PDB file of C-alpha atoms in Angstrom:
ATOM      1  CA  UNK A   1       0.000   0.000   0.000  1.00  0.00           C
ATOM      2  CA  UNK A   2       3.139   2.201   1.116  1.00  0.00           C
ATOM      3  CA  UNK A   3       4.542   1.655  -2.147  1.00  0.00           C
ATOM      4  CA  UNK A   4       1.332   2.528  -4.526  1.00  0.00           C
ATOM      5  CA  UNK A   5       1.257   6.024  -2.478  1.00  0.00           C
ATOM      6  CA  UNK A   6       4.517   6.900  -3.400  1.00  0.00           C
ATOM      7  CA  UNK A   7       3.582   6.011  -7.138  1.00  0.00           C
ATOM      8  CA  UNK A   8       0.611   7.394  -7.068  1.00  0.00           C
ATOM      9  CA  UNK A   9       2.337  10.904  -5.819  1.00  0.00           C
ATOM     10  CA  UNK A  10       5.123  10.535  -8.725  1.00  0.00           C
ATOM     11  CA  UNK A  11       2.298   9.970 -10.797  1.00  0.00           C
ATOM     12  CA  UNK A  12       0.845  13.307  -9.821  1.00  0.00           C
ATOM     13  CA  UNK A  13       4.351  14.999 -10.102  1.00  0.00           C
ATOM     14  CA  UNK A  14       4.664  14.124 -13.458  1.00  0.00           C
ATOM     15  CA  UNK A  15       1.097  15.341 -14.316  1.00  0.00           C
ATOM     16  CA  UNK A  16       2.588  18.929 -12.977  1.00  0.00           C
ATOM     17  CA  UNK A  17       5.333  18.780 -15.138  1.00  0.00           C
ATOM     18  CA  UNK A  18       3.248  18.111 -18.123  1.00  0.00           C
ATOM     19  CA  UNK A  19       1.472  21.245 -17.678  1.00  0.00           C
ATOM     20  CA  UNK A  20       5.204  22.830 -16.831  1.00  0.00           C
ATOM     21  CA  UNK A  21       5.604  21.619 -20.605  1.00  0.00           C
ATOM     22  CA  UNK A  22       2.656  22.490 -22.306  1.00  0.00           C
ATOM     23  CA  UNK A  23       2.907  26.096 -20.450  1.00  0.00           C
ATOM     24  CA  UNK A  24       5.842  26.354 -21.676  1.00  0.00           C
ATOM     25  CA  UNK A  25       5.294  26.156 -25.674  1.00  0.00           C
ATOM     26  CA  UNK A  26       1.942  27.922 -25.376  1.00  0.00           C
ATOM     27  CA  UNK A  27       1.783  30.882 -22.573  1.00  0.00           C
ATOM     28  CA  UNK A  28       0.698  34.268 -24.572  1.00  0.00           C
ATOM     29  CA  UNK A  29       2.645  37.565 -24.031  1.00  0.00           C
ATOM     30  CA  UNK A  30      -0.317  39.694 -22.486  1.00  0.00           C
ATOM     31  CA  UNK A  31       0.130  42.153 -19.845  1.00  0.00           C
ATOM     32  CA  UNK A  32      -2.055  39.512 -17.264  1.00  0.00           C
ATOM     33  CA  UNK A  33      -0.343  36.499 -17.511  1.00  0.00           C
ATOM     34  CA  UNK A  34       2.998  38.716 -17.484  1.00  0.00           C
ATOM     35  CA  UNK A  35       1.814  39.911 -14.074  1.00  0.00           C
ATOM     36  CA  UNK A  36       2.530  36.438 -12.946  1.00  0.00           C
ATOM     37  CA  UNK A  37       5.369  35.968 -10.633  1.00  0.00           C
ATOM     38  CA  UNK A  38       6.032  32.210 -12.300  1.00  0.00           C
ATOM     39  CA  UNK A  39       5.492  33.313 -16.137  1.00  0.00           C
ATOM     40  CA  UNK A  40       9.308  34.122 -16.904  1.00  0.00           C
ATOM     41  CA  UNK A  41      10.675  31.471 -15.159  1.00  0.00           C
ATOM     42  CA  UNK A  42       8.359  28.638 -17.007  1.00  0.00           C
ATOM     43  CA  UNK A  43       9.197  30.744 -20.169  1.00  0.00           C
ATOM     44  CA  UNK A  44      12.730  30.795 -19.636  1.00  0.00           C
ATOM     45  CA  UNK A  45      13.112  27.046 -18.201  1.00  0.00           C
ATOM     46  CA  UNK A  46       9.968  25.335 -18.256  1.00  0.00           C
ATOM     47  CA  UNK A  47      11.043  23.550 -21.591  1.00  0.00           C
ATOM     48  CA  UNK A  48      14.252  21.558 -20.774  1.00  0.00           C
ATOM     49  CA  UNK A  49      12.960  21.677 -16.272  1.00  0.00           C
ATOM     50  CA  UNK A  50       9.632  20.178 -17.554  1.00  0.00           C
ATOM     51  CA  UNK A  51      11.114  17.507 -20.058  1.00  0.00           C
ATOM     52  CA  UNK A  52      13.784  16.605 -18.036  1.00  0.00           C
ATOM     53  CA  UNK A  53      11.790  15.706 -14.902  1.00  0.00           C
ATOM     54  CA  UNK A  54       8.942  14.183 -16.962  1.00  0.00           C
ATOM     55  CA  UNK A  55      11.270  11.631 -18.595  1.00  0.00           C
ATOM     56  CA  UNK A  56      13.049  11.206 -15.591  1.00  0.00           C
ATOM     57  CA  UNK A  57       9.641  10.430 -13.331  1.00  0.00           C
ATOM     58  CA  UNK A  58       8.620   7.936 -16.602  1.00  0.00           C
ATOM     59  CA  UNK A  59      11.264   6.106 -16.669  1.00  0.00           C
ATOM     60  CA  UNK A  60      11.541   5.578 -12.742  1.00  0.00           C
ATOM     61  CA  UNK A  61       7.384   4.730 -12.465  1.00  0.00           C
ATOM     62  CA  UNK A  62       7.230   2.288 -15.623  1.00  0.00           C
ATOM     63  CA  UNK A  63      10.309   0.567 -14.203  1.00  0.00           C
ATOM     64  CA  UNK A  64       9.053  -0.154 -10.769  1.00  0.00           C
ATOM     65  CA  UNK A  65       5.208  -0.924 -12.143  1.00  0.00           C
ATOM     66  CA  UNK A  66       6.700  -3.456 -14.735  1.00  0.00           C
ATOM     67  CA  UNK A  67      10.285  -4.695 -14.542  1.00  0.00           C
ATOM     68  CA  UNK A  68       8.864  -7.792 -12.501  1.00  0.00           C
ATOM     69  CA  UNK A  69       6.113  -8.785 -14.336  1.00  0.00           C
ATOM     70  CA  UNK A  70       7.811  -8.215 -17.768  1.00  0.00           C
ATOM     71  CA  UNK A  71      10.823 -10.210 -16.510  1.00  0.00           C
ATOM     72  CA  UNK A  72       8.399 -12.992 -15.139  1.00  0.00           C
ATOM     73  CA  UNK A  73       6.520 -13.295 -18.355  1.00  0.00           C
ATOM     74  CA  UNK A  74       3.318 -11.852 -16.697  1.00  0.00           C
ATOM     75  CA  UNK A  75       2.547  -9.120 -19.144  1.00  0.00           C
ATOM     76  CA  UNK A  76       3.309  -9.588 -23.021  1.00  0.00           C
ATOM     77  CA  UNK A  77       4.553  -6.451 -24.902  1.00  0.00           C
ATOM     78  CA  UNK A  78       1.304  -6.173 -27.037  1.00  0.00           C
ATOM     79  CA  UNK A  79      -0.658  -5.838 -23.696  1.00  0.00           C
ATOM     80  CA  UNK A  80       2.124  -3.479 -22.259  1.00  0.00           C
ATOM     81  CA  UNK A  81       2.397  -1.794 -25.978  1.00  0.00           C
ATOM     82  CA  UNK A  82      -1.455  -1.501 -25.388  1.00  0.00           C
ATOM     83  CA  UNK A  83      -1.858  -0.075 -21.993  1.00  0.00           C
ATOM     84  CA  UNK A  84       0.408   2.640 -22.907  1.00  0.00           C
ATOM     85  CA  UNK A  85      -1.586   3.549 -25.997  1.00  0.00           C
ATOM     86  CA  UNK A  86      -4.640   3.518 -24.269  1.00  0.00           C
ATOM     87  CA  UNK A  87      -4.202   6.288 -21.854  1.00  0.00           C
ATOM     88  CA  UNK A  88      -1.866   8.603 -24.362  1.00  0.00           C
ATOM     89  CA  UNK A  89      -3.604   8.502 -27.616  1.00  0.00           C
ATOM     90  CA  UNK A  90      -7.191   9.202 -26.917  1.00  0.00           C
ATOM     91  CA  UNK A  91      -6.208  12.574 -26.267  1.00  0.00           C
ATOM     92  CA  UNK A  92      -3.050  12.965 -28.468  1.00  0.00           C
ATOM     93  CA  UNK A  93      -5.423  12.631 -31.324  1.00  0.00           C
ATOM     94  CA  UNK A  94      -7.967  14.794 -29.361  1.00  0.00           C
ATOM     95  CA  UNK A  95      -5.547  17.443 -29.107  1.00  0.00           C
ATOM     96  CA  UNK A  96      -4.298  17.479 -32.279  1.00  0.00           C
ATOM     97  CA  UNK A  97      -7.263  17.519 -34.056  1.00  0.00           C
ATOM     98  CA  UNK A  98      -8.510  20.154 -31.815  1.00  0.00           C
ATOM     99  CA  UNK A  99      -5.272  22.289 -33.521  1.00  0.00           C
ATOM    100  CA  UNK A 100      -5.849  21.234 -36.996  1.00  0.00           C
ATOM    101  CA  UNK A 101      -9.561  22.505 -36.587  1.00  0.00           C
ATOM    102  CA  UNK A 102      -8.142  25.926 -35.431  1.00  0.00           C
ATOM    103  CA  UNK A 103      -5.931  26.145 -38.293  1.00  0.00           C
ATOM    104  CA  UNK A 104      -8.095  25.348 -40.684  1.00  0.00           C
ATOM    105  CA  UNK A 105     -10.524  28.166 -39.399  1.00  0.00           C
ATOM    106  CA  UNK A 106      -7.359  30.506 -39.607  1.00  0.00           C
ATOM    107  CA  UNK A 107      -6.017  29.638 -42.650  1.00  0.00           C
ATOM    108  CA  UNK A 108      -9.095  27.068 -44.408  1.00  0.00           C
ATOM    109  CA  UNK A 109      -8.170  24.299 -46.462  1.00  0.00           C
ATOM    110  CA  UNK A 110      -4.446  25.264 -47.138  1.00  0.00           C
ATOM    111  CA  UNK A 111      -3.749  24.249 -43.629  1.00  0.00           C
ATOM    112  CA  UNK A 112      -4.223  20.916 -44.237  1.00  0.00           C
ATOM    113  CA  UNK A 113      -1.547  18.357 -45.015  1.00  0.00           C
ATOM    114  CA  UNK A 114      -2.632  14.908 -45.465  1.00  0.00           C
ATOM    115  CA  UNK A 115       1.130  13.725 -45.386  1.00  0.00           C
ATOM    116  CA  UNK A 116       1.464  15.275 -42.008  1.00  0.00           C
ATOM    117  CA  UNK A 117      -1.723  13.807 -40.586  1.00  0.00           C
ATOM    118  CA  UNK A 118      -0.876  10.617 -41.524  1.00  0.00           C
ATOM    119  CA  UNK A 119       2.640  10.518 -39.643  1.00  0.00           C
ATOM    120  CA  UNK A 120       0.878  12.172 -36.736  1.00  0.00           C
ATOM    121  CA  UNK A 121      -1.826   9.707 -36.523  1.00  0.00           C
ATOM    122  CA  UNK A 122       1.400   6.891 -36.634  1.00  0.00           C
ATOM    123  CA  UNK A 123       2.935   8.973 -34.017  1.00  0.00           C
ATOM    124  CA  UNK A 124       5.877  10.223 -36.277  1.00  0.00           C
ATOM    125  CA  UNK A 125       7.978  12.757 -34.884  1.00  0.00           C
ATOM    126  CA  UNK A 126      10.287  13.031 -37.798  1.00  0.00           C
ATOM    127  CA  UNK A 127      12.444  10.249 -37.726  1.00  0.00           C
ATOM    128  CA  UNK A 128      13.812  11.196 -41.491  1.00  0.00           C
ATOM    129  CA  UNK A 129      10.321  11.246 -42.760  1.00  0.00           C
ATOM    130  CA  UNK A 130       9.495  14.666 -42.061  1.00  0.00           C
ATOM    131  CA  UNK A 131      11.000  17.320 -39.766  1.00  0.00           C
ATOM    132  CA  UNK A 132       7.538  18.975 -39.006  1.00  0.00           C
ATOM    133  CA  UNK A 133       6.051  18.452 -35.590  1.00  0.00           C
ATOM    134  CA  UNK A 134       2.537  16.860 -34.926  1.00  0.00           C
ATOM    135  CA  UNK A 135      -0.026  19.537 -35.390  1.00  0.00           C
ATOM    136  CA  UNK A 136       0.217  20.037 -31.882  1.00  0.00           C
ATOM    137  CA  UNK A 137       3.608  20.329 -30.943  1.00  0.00           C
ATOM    138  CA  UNK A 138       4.000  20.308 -27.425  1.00  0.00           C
ATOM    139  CA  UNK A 139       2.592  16.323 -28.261  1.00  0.00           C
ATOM    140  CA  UNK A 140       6.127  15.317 -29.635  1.00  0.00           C
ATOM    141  CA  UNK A 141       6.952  13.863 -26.209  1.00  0.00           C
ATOM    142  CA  UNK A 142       4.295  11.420 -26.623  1.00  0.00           C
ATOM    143  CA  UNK A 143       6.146  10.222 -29.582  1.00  0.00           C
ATOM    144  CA  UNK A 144       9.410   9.928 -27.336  1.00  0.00           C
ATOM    145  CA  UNK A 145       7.668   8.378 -24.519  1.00  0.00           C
ATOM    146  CA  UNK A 146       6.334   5.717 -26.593  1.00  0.00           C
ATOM    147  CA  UNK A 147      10.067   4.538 -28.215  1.00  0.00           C
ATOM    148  CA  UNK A 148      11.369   4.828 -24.500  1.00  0.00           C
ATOM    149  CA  UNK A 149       8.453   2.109 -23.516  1.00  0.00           C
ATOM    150  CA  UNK A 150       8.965  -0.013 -26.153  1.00  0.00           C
ATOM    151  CA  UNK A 151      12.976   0.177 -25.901  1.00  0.00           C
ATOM    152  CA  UNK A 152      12.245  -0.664 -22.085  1.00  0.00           C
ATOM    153  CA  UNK A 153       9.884  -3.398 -22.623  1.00  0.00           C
ATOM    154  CA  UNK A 154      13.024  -5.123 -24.456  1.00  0.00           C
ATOM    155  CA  UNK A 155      15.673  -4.149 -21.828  1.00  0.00           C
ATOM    156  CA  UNK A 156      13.644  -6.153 -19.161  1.00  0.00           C
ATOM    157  CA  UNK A 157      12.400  -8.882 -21.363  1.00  0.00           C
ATOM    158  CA  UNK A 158      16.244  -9.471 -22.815  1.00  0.00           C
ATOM    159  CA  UNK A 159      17.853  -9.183 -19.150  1.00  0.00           C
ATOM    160  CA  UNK A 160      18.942 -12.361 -17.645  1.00  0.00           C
ATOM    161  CA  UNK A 161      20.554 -11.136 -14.682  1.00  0.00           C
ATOM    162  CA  UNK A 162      21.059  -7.997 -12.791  1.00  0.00           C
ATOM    163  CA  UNK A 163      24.682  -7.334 -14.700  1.00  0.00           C
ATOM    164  CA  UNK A 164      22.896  -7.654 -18.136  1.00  0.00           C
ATOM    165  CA  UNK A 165      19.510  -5.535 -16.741  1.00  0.00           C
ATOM    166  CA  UNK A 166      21.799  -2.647 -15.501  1.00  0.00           C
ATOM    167  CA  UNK A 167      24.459  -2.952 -18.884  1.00  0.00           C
ATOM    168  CA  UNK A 168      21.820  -2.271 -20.853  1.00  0.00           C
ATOM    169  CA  UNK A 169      20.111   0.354 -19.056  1.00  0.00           C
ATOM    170  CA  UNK A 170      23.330   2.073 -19.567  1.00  0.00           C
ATOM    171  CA  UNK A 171      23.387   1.103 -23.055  1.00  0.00           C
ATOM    172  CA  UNK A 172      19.997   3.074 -23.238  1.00  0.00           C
ATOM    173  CA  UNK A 173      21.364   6.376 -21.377  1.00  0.00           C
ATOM    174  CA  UNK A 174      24.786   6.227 -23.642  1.00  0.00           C
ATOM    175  CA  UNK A 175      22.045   5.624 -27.137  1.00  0.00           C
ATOM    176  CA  UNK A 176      20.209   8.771 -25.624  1.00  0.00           C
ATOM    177  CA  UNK A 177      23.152  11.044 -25.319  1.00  0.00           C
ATOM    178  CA  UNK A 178      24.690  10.074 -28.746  1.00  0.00           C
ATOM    179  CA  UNK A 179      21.638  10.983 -30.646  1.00  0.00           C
ATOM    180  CA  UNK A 180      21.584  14.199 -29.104  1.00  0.00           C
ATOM    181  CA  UNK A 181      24.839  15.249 -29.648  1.00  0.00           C
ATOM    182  CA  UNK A 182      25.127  13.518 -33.485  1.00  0.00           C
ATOM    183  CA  UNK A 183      21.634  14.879 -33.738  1.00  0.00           C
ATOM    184  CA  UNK A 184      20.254  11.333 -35.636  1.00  0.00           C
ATOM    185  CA  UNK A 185      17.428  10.426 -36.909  1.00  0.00           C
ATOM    186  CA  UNK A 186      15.540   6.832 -36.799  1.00  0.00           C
ATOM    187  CA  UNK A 187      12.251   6.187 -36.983  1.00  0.00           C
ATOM    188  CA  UNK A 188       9.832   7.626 -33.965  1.00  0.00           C
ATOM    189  CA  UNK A 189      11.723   9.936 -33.779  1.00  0.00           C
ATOM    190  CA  UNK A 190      14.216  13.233 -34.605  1.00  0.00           C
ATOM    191  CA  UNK A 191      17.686  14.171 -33.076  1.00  0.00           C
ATOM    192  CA  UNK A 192      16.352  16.368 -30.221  1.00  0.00           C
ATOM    193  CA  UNK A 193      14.975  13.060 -28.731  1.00  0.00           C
ATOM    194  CA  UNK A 194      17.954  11.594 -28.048  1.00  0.00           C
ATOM    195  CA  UNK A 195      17.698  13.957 -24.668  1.00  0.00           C
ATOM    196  CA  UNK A 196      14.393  12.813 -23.623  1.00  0.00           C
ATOM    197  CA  UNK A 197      16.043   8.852 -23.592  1.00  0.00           C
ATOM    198  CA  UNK A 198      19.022   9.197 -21.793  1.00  0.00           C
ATOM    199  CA  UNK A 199      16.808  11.110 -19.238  1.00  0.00           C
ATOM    200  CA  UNK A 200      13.797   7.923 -19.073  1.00  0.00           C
ATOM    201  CA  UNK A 201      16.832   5.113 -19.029  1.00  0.00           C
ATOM    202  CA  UNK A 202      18.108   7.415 -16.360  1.00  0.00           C
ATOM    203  CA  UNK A 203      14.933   7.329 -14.378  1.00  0.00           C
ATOM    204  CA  UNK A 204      15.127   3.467 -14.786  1.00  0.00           C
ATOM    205  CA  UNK A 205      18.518   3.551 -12.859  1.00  0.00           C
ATOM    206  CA  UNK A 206      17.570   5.655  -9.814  1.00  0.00           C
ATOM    207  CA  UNK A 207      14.147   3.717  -9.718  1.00  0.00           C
ATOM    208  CA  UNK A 208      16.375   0.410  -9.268  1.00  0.00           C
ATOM    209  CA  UNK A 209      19.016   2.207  -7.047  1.00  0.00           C
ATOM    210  CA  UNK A 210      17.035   4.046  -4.480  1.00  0.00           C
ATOM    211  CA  UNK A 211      15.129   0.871  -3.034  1.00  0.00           C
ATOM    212  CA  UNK A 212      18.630  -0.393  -2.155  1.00  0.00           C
ATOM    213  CA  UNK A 213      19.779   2.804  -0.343  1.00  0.00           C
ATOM    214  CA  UNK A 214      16.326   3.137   1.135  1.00  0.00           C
ATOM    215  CA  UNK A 215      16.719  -0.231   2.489  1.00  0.00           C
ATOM    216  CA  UNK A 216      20.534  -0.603   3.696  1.00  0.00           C
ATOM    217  CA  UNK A 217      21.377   3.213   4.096  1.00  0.00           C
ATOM    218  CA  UNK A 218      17.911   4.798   5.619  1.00  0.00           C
ATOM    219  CA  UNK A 219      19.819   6.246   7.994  1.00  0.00           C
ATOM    220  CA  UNK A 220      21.486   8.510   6.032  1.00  0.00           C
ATOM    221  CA  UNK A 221      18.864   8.786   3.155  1.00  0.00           C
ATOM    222  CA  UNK A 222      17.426  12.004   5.102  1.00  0.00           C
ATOM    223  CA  UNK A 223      20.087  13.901   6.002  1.00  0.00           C
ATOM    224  CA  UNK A 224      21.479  13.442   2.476  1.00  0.00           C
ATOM    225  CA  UNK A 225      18.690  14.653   0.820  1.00  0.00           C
ATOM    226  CA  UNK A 226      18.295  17.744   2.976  1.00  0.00           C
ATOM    227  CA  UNK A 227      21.575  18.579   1.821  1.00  0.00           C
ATOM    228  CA  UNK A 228      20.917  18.489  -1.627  1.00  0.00           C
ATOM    229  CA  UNK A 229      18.048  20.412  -1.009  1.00  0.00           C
ATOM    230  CA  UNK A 230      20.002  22.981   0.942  1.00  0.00           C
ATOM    231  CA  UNK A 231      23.095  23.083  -1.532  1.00  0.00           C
ATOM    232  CA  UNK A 232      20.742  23.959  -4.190  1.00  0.00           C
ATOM    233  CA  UNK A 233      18.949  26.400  -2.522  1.00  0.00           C
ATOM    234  CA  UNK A 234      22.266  27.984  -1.823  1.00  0.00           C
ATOM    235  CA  UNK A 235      22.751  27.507  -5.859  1.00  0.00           C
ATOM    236  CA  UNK A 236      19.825  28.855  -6.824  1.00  0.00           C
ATOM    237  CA  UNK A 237      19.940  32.067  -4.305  1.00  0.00           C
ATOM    238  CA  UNK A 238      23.446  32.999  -5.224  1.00  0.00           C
ATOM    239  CA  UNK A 239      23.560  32.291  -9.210  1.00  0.00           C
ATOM    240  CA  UNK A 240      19.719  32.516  -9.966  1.00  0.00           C
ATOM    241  CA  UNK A 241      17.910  30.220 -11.869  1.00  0.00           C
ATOM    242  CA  UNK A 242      20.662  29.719 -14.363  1.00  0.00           C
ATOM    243  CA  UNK A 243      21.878  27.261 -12.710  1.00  0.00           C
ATOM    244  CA  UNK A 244      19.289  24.471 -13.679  1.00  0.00           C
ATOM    245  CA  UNK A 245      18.851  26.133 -17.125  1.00  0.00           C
ATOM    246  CA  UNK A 246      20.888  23.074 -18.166  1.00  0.00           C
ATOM    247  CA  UNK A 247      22.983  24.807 -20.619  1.00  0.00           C
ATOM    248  CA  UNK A 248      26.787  23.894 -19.913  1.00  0.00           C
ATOM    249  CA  UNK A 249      27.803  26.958 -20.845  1.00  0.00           C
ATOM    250  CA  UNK A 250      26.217  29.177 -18.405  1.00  0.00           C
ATOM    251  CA  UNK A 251      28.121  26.340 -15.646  1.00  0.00           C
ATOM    252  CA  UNK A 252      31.444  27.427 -17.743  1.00  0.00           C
ATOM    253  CA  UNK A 253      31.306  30.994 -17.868  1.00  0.00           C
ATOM    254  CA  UNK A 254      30.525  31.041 -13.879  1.00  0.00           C
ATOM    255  CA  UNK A 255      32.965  28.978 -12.940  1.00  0.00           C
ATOM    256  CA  UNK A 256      35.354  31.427 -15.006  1.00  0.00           C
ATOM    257  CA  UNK A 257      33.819  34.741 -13.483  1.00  0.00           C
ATOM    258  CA  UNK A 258      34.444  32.684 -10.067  1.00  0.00           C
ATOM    259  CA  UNK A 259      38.177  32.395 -10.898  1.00  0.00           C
ATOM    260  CA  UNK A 260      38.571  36.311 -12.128  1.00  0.00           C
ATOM    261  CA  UNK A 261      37.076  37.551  -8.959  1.00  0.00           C
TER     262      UNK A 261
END
C-alpha cells in the first residue's frame, strides 16, 4: 500500500510537469499572464525543467510498475504496448485535431496536409520522414515516450541477470546522449529526442538504485537529501535560476567569473 502512495504521488508529479511543458510552448505575451510571478521562469526554463523531470519520473514509475512482471513473463509487450496507448492517444489525437480545426478556421483548407496527418496519426515525430512536428507540438513527447516504452519493454524482457539488466540500461542512457549530440534520426523519432532517452533510461537507474539505499542506508537517506536540497537552494539564491537552465555553458562561464574575482 506504502509503495502505490509513493507512485501514485510521482504519478501526480509528473502530471505537474506536463502542464510545466505544455505552459511552456503555449503561454501568450499579455500584460495579465505577465503579471505572474512564475510566467518568466516557465518561459525561460519550463522547456528543458519540464522535459527533463517528466522523462526522468517515466522512466523511474514504468520501471518499478513493470520490470517484474515483464521479466516474469506476466505481461506480453502487445498488452504493455497496449496499456500505454490507451491512456496517451485518446487525447493525443484529441488534441491534435482540436489544432488542426483551429488552423483550418485561420487559414481554411491550405492548412491541411494529409502527409502530415498521416505521420501524426502513426505517431511520427520526424524520424527522417518529415522534420515537421505533430499539429500540436507540445505532443512530440508522446512520440518519445512511446520509443522509450517499447525500448524498455526489451531491456527487461532481454535481461537475464542484474549485470545484463543494468548494462543495458546504460546502453539506453549512452544511445540517448549520442543521438543528441550527433543529432540522428531513426524512426519515432528526430535528433532532439535523443535527450528525452538518456533522461527515461536514467529514471530506470535511480528507480532500481534508491530501493537499495532506502533499504541498507535509511539512515542517512534524510540527512542526504536535505543537503541536496540545501546546496541547491544555496545555488539557486546565489547564481539565480541559471543554474538548472541546463545549458553547460552558463556552468562554464561562472565557474570562469568565479576564478577572475
Amino acid at each position: 500500500m506504502e509503495r502505490k502512495r509513493d507512485l501514485d504521488a510521482l504519478t501526480g508529479l509528473k502530471g505537474i510537469f506536463i502542464f510545466v511543458i505544455m505552459f511552456f510552448h503555449t503561454l501568450p505575451a499579455t500584460p495579465l499572464i505577465d503579471s505572474i510571478p512564475m510566467t518568466s521562469f516557465i518561459r525561460n526554463y519550463g522547456g528543458k525543467l519540464g522535459n527533463y523531470m517528466f522523462f526522468m519520473l517515466s522512466g523511474f514509475l514504468i520501471c518499478r510498475s513493470y520490470r517484474d512482471r515483464i521479466q516474469k513473463g506476466a505481461v506480453s509487450f502487445g498488452t504493455f504496448l497496449y496499456r500505454r496507448l490507451q491512456k496517451l492517444y485518446p487525447l493525443y489525437l484529441l488534441t491534435n485535431g482540436l489544432v488542426l480545426l483551429v488552423n483550418i478556421i485561420q487559414y481554411g483548407p491550405s492548412a491541411v496536409n494529409l502527409k502530415k496527418i498521416a505521420l501524426t496519426l502513426l505517431l511520427q515525430n520526424g524520424g527522417g520522414l518529415e522534420t515537421a512536428h505533430p499539429y500540436n507540438i507540445p505532443t512530440w513527447f508522446v512520440s518519445a515516450l512511446i520509443v522509450c516504452y517499447m525500448a524498455y519493454y526489451l531491456v527487461a524482457y532481454i535481461a537475464r541477470n542484474k549485470t545484463q539488466y543494468f548494462c543495458l540500461l546504460a546502453f539506453g542512457i549512452v544511445w540517448g546522449y549520442s543521438i543528441t549530440i550527433g543529432g540522428w534520426e531513426s524512426p519515432l523519432c528526430f535528433g532532439r529526442n535523443g535527450e528525452s532517452f538518456m533522461l527515461f533510461f536514467i529514471g530506470c537507474v535511480i528507480a532500481e538504485v534508491y530501493p537499495l539505499i532506502r533499504e541498507r542506508q535509511h539512515k542517512i537517506l534524510q540527512p542526504t537529501a536535505f543537503f541536496c536540497l540545501a546546496v541547491s537552494a544555496a545555488l539557486l539564491l546565489r547564481y539565480g535560476v541559471e543554474v538548472i537552465s541546463g545549458d553547460v555553458g552558463v556552468a562554464v562561464n561562472m565557474g570562469s567569473d568565479c576564478a577572475c574575482r
